[in-house]
Structure formats: C-alpha cells, structure tokens
Amino acid sequence: MRSSRAAALALVGALALSACTVGTQNVDTTSAEGEVRGTITFQTWSLRAAYRGYFEKLIDKFEKKYPGTHVKWVDQPAEGYADKISADAAGGTLPDVVNVSPDLAAPLAKAHLALDLDSAAPQYRDEYLPAAWKSTKIPGMKGTYAFPWYLNTGPLFYNKRLFDKAGLDPDDPPRTYDELFDAALTMAERSGGKIATLANVPTIEDFGRYGVRVMNSSGTAFTFDEPKGVELLKRYRKLYRAGALDSQAFTSTPEQAGRKFMQQSVAMNPGSALDLDKFKKDAPSLYEHIGITDAPNNTGHPNMYVQGLMVNAAGDNKATSVAFAHFVTNAENQMAFAHETTVFPSTKGALDGDFFTEQDGTDKTRVRVASAKSLEKAVNYTPVLLSDDMKTVLQNAVTRALRGDESPEKALRRAAEECNRLLQLG
C-alpha cells in the first residue's frame, strides 16, 4: 500500500487551465442536493490487482442499499496517476469519486473541481479523526475537500544488538531528536565509524517533526528556512561528518537503505510488517534483535499519511457521489478494508478495538499494534501545497548543506525562495 505519493507540479498548471476551459469557475462546490440514484464513476489508485474482490463486494452492497444506483469502477496505475487526473480535469472527464492524497486534492480544489464537504456534507465530519478530516484543508481556502479514507504511519525498526553493543539501552530507543542525535554520535564513536544510525537524509517530514514551521498559516510562503530549520541541518551535518549518517544517504533509495539495515551496518530504518517477514527469512540474526518504535519527534505527534476520496464538484450526480464516498469510508467498511490490507481506518474509535490493540504473537500484528498506537496523535506534516518539484528543490538543498557545498542558511534560503516562486506559479 502507498504511504505517500506527491503530484507533479504540471498538475497545478493544467488544472488552472481547466478552470477556464471547462468553465469550472461557475461550479457549485458547496452543495450536493438531490436523490441518491443513477450512475457514477469511482476511480482508485493502483488497488484493483490486490483488492478486486473487496471492491466488487463493496460496490454490490452499495447498489443494494440504494436501488437504482450503479457504480462504474476504474483503477489507474501508480505511474502517471497525477498526469491522468490532470488530463481528465482539463478535458472535463474527471470521475465522480476520485482517490486522492492531500497534495492531489489541493490543485483540484483550487480549480473548483473538488466538493467542499464542510458545506455540502457537514453531518459526516464528526465520524472521522479530526487530524484526518483536516488533511485536505487548503491554506487560503475555506472547506475540506475529500473524505478521509485509509491512514498509514511508518514504524521505525532498530537493531537492539547494535544499541547494546554501543552501550545504549536497547529497550529505550530515541524518542526525540536530541536523543536520536546523541545516540547516533555515540554509536558512530563506539563502533569506530563502522555503524551509522541513519541511512536517510532529512525530508520535509523531519522538519515538521523537529518542530520547524514549514509554511505560514495562510499558505502563501514556505518557511522551512527559519532558524530552527537551519539548526536541524547543522545537526545532521554533524552526524554526516561523524559517520553517524550513512555516507551514501544522499543517493540511497529506500531499498538500498533497507539492505544496509539488513546487513547490520545501519542501526535504524523505517519499514512495515512485510519487512519483518523478510528479516525473519533472509536475516534471522537481525530478526531476533529487532525493536519497533516511532520515528523521533519533538512535537508529541508522529507523522500521518492520508488517502481520501474526493467528490467531483462538476459532476452530474453529486448526491450519489457523496453517498458513495461516505459509504466507502464509513466505520464498518474502513474496518473491513483494514482487515484486507496493512492500513488503518480514519474513523473515530476504530483504532481502540482489539484488532489494533491486542497482540497474537505474529509479526503482522506486532507492527499493526505499534503503528495504530502512534496514529492516535499523528498529524500530516507535509504541506498540501508542496509539489514533487518543490520536494526535489528541498532535497538538493539538504544535500548541498550536509556535504558542505553550501552553508545550511544559504541552502535553505535559496530552497525556500525557489519553492515560493513555484508556489506563485500555481
């Protein structure tokens, strides 16, 4: 399942054009009155192959509950998903109910193509976790633009043997960034620089978890270059120079970082229940020493990844679309989907049930319980207005600063200026 997928910047421009070409400026984005009947189209994001049976049964159940309705289900591949939405929006062929992440919902909302649920369906708001409902609020706009669907958060694995060998408490992993940096420097020093604690450079989520204000409240400017953001990079640069951050972290893929963790040359790495199965089979000496914790944060709030269902405000059958989007994301159906997958429901109270709190001795449950606990206080740190191009700009700045090619102050200032330039283009 996906944790996060960013939209291409081209989507913003295309949707701005679509607002003119298909006349969406005059679309009513605040109401969805009418009878629940007729045909709608429902689009998911790379889910058919693994969950076809689940969705076919779900649609059949909806059509029986609302006689006279028909749901056409289409599933798009992960590759080019943002481009597909862009083309449909520009051509006036956007499906009635669309699976979106918050960053995909933002340009659709700005183009008057996303229904404002705070106005059109406020009666459902209290069914969902507040942080999940707020995930598609767009800075500078009033409203919420997608039903929260499934959530995820990445557990952080750590090697207890390596912690113990370095004189660190294997049962008390770092929970704040101060603790993380102290532990990482200790690990590097006591291993003679042979063991790095981290294999990944900081991303926008790290800035958020560190306590950096990444964007102003009005959504008009990125602010990750403020002193606290500079401080984060200075501390990561210290890790890199000490060997506490893997020397190949700038170019390493998640798969490569995972291999280093399995080889036990890196002490901590994010993952999932699927990784535990892999450790058990391919790296048994690591598996017996695996610890599970949350990614460190200074805010008291782990990171939350959100997928949602947006209703096309320009669709011909908004009443049925709202009814279906709510049906898919109600407590009963979200729980059923959670049993099929490794994701978590966004409805209130769902994470308190035995399925997410009781251990049964299996690896899958071990990770599920740990992740569900962290979601209780999780928030989405990635601004909905941060495009894929902007993420690349920030990544390049981080690399320059950590390598010493540029000071952290200059690198972040230039990155913020470029991201703000791109923001204005949208």
Coordinates of C-alpha atoms in Angstrom, one line a residue, residues 46-332:
S46 CA -3.5 1.0 -8.1
L47 CA -5.8 -1.1 -6.0
R48 CA -7.5 -3.5 -8.4
A49 CA -4.8 -6.2 -8.6
A50 CA -4.7 -6.9 -4.9
Y51 CA -8.2 -6.0 -3.8
R52 CA -10.6 -6.6 -6.7
G53 CA -12.9 -8.9 -4.6
Y54 CA -13.2 -6.4 -1.8
F55 CA -14.2 -3.5 -4.1
E56 CA -16.7 -5.6 -6.1
K57 CA -18.4 -6.7 -3.0
L58 CA -18.4 -3.2 -1.6
I59 CA -20.0 -1.7 -4.8
D60 CA -22.6 -4.5 -4.8
K61 CA -23.5 -3.7 -1.2
F62 CA -23.9 0.0 -2.0
E63 CA -26.1 -0.7 -5.1
K64 CA -28.4 -2.9 -3.0
K65 CA -28.6 -0.3 -0.3
Y66 CA -29.6 2.3 -2.8
P67 CA -31.7 0.7 -5.5
G68 CA -31.4 2.5 -8.9
T69 CA -27.7 3.3 -8.4
H70 CA -24.8 2.0 -10.5
V71 CA -21.1 2.5 -9.8
K72 CA -18.6 2.1 -12.6
W73 CA -15.2 1.3 -11.0
V74 CA -12.0 2.2 -12.8
D75 CA -8.5 1.7 -11.4
Q76 CA -5.5 3.6 -12.6
P77 CA -1.8 2.5 -12.2
A78 CA 0.5 4.3 -9.8
E79 CA 2.8 5.5 -12.6
G80 CA 1.3 8.6 -14.2
Y81 CA -1.6 8.9 -11.8
A82 CA -1.3 12.7 -11.4
D83 CA -1.0 13.1 -15.2
K84 CA -4.2 11.1 -15.7
I85 CA -6.1 13.3 -13.2
S86 CA -4.7 16.4 -15.0
A87 CA -5.8 15.2 -18.4
D88 CA -9.3 14.3 -17.1
A89 CA -9.7 17.6 -15.3
A90 CA -8.6 19.6 -18.3
G91 CA -10.9 17.6 -20.6
G92 CA -13.9 17.7 -18.3
T93 CA -13.9 13.9 -17.8
L94 CA -12.9 13.7 -14.2
P95 CA -14.6 10.7 -12.5
D96 CA -17.3 11.4 -9.9
V97 CA -15.4 10.0 -6.9
V98 CA -11.6 10.1 -7.1
N99 CA -9.0 8.5 -4.8
V100 CA -6.6 11.4 -3.9
S101 CA -3.8 12.2 -1.5
P102 CA -3.9 15.7 0.1
D103 CA -1.4 17.1 -2.4
L104 CA -3.6 15.9 -5.3
A105 CA -6.7 17.4 -3.7
A106 CA -5.2 20.8 -3.4
P107 CA -5.0 21.8 -7.1
L108 CA -8.4 20.2 -7.8
A109 CA -9.9 22.4 -5.0
K110 CA -8.2 25.5 -6.4
A111 CA -9.6 24.7 -9.8
H112 CA -13.2 24.5 -8.3
L113 CA -13.4 20.7 -9.1
A114 CA -13.4 19.4 -5.5
L115 CA -16.6 19.5 -3.5
D116 CA -16.3 21.3 -0.2
L117 CA -17.5 18.7 2.4
D118 CA -17.7 21.2 5.2
S119 CA -20.5 22.9 3.3
A120 CA -22.0 20.0 1.3
A121 CA -21.8 17.2 3.9
P122 CA -21.0 18.6 7.3
Q123 CA -23.1 15.9 9.0
Y124 CA -20.3 13.4 8.5
R125 CA -17.4 15.4 9.9
D126 CA -17.6 14.0 13.4
E127 CA -17.3 10.4 12.2
Y128 CA -13.6 10.9 11.4
L129 CA -10.5 11.6 13.4
P130 CA -10.1 15.4 13.5
A131 CA -6.5 15.3 12.0
A132 CA -7.7 13.1 9.2
W133 CA -10.6 15.3 8.3
K134 CA -8.3 18.4 8.3
S135 CA -5.8 16.7 6.0
T136 CA -7.4 18.2 2.9
K137 CA -8.0 21.7 4.2
I138 CA -6.2 24.1 1.8
P139 CA -4.4 27.1 3.2
G140 CA -6.1 30.3 2.0
M141 CA -9.4 28.4 1.3
K142 CA -12.4 27.5 3.4
G143 CA -13.5 23.9 3.4
T144 CA -12.4 20.3 3.4
Y145 CA -12.1 18.6 0.0
A146 CA -12.0 14.9 0.5
F147 CA -13.5 12.2 2.8
P148 CA -10.6 10.7 4.8
W149 CA -10.1 7.1 3.8
Y150 CA -7.2 5.0 4.9
L151 CA -4.2 6.1 7.0
N152 CA -0.7 4.9 7.5
T153 CA 2.4 5.6 9.5
G154 CA 5.8 4.1 9.2
P155 CA 7.1 2.2 12.2
L156 CA 10.8 2.6 12.8
F157 CA 12.9 -0.6 13.2
Y158 CA 16.1 -0.6 15.2
N159 CA 18.8 -3.1 15.9
K160 CA 18.8 -3.9 19.7
R161 CA 22.1 -5.7 19.4
L162 CA 23.9 -2.7 17.9
F163 CA 22.4 -0.4 20.6
D164 CA 23.5 -2.7 23.3
K165 CA 27.0 -3.1 21.8
A166 CA 27.3 0.7 21.8
G167 CA 26.3 0.9 25.4
L168 CA 22.9 2.3 24.6
D169 CA 19.7 1.0 26.3
P170 CA 18.2 -1.5 23.7
D171 CA 14.8 -1.2 25.4
D172 CA 14.7 2.6 25.4
P173 CA 15.2 3.9 21.8
P174 CA 15.4 7.6 20.9
R175 CA 12.1 9.4 21.1
T176 CA 13.2 13.0 20.4
Y177 CA 15.7 14.4 18.0
D178 CA 18.0 15.3 20.9
E179 CA 18.0 11.7 21.9
L180 CA 18.4 10.5 18.3
F181 CA 21.4 12.7 17.6
D182 CA 23.1 11.8 20.9
A183 CA 22.6 8.1 20.3
A184 CA 23.8 8.3 16.7
L185 CA 27.0 10.1 17.7
T186 CA 27.6 7.5 20.4
M187 CA 27.0 4.7 18.0
A188 CA 29.5 6.1 15.5
E189 CA 32.2 6.8 18.1
R190 CA 32.0 3.4 19.8
S191 CA 31.9 1.5 16.5
G192 CA 34.9 3.3 15.1
G193 CA 32.7 4.9 12.4
K194 CA 31.6 1.5 11.1
I195 CA 27.9 1.7 12.2
A196 CA 25.7 4.5 11.1
T197 CA 22.4 5.0 12.9
L198 CA 20.6 6.6 9.9
A199 CA 20.6 5.9 6.2
N200 CA 18.3 8.7 5.0
V201 CA 18.7 12.5 4.8
P202 CA 16.0 14.7 6.4
T203 CA 12.8 15.3 4.4
I204 CA 10.0 17.8 5.0
E205 CA 8.5 15.4 7.5
D206 CA 11.7 15.6 9.6
F207 CA 11.5 19.4 9.5
G208 CA 7.9 19.1 10.8
R209 CA 8.7 16.5 13.5
Y210 CA 11.6 18.6 14.6
G211 CA 9.3 21.5 15.3
V212 CA 10.1 23.6 12.3
R213 CA 7.3 25.8 10.9
V214 CA 7.4 24.6 7.3
M215 CA 4.8 27.0 5.9
N216 CA 3.0 30.2 7.1
S217 CA -0.6 29.8 8.2
S218 CA -2.1 31.5 5.1
G219 CA -0.3 29.1 2.8
T220 CA 1.4 31.8 0.9
A221 CA 5.1 31.0 1.7
F222 CA 7.3 28.2 2.8
T223 CA 9.2 29.0 6.0
F224 CA 11.4 25.9 6.5
D225 CA 14.5 28.2 6.2
E226 CA 13.8 29.7 9.6
P227 CA 16.4 29.3 12.3
K228 CA 15.0 26.0 13.6
G229 CA 15.3 24.5 10.1
V230 CA 18.9 25.7 9.8
E231 CA 19.6 24.2 13.2
L232 CA 18.2 20.8 12.0
L233 CA 20.6 20.8 9.0
K234 CA 23.6 21.8 11.1
R235 CA 22.9 18.8 13.4
Y236 CA 22.5 16.4 10.5
R237 CA 25.7 17.7 9.0
K238 CA 27.5 16.9 12.3
L239 CA 26.1 13.3 12.0
Y240 CA 27.4 13.0 8.5
R241 CA 30.9 14.2 9.4
A242 CA 31.0 11.8 12.3
G243 CA 29.8 8.8 10.3
A244 CA 26.5 8.6 12.1
L245 CA 24.7 9.2 8.8
D246 CA 25.5 6.7 6.1
S247 CA 28.0 8.0 3.6
Q248 CA 25.6 7.1 0.7
A249 CA 22.5 8.6 2.2
F250 CA 22.3 11.3 -0.4
T251 CA 21.7 8.9 -3.3
S252 CA 20.4 5.9 -1.4
T253 CA 17.0 4.5 -2.3
P254 CA 14.7 3.1 0.3
E255 CA 15.6 -0.4 -1.0
Q256 CA 19.3 0.3 -0.6
A257 CA 18.9 1.7 2.9
G258 CA 16.9 -1.4 3.8
R259 CA 19.6 -3.7 2.6
K260 CA 22.2 -1.9 4.7
F261 CA 19.9 -2.3 7.7
M262 CA 19.6 -6.0 7.0
Q263 CA 23.4 -6.2 6.7
Q264 CA 23.5 -4.5 10.2
S265 CA 25.7 -1.6 9.1
V266 CA 22.8 0.8 9.8
A267 CA 21.1 0.7 13.2
M268 CA 17.7 2.3 12.4
N269 CA 15.4 2.2 9.4
P270 CA 11.7 2.7 8.6
G271 CA 9.6 -0.2 7.4
S272 CA 6.4 -2.3 7.5
A273 CA 5.1 -5.7 8.6
L274 CA 6.3 -7.0 5.2
D275 CA 9.8 -6.1 6.2
L276 CA 9.6 -8.2 9.4
D277 CA 8.7 -11.2 7.3
K278 CA 11.7 -10.6 5.1
F279 CA 14.0 -10.2 8.1
K280 CA 12.8 -13.5 9.5
K281 CA 13.6 -15.3 6.3
D282 CA 16.7 -13.5 4.9
A283 CA 18.3 -12.0 8.0
P284 CA 17.5 -14.2 11.1
S285 CA 20.4 -12.8 13.1
L286 CA 18.8 -9.3 12.7
Y287 CA 15.3 -10.5 13.2
E288 CA 15.9 -11.8 16.7
H289 CA 17.2 -8.4 17.8
I290 CA 14.5 -6.2 16.1
G291 CA 13.0 -3.4 18.1
I292 CA 10.0 -1.3 16.9
T293 CA 9.4 2.3 17.8
D294 CA 8.0 5.6 16.3
A295 CA 10.2 8.0 14.3
P296 CA 11.5 10.5 16.8
N297 CA 9.7 13.8 17.1
N298 CA 9.9 17.0 19.2
T299 CA 6.2 17.7 18.9
G300 CA 4.5 14.7 20.5
H301 CA 2.9 13.9 17.2
P302 CA 4.1 11.2 14.8
N303 CA 3.6 11.6 11.0
M304 CA 0.4 10.5 9.3
Y305 CA -0.1 9.6 5.7
V306 CA -3.6 10.0 4.4
Q307 CA -5.5 8.8 1.4
G308 CA -9.0 10.2 0.7
L309 CA -12.0 10.2 -1.7
M310 CA -12.8 13.5 -3.4
V311 CA -16.2 14.2 -5.0
N312 CA -16.1 15.9 -8.3
A313 CA -17.9 19.2 -7.8
A314 CA -18.6 19.5 -11.6
G315 CA -20.2 16.0 -11.7
D316 CA -23.8 15.5 -12.8
N317 CA -24.7 13.3 -9.8
K318 CA -23.2 14.8 -6.7
A319 CA -25.8 13.4 -4.3
T320 CA -25.0 9.8 -5.2
S321 CA -21.2 10.6 -5.3
V322 CA -21.3 11.9 -1.7
A323 CA -23.4 9.0 -0.6
F324 CA -20.9 6.5 -2.1
A325 CA -17.7 8.3 -0.9
H326 CA -19.2 8.3 2.6
F327 CA -20.2 4.6 2.3
V328 CA -16.7 3.5 1.3
T329 CA -15.2 5.5 4.2
N330 CA -17.7 4.7 6.9
A331 CA -16.5 2.9 10.0
E332 CA -17.8 -0.6 9.0

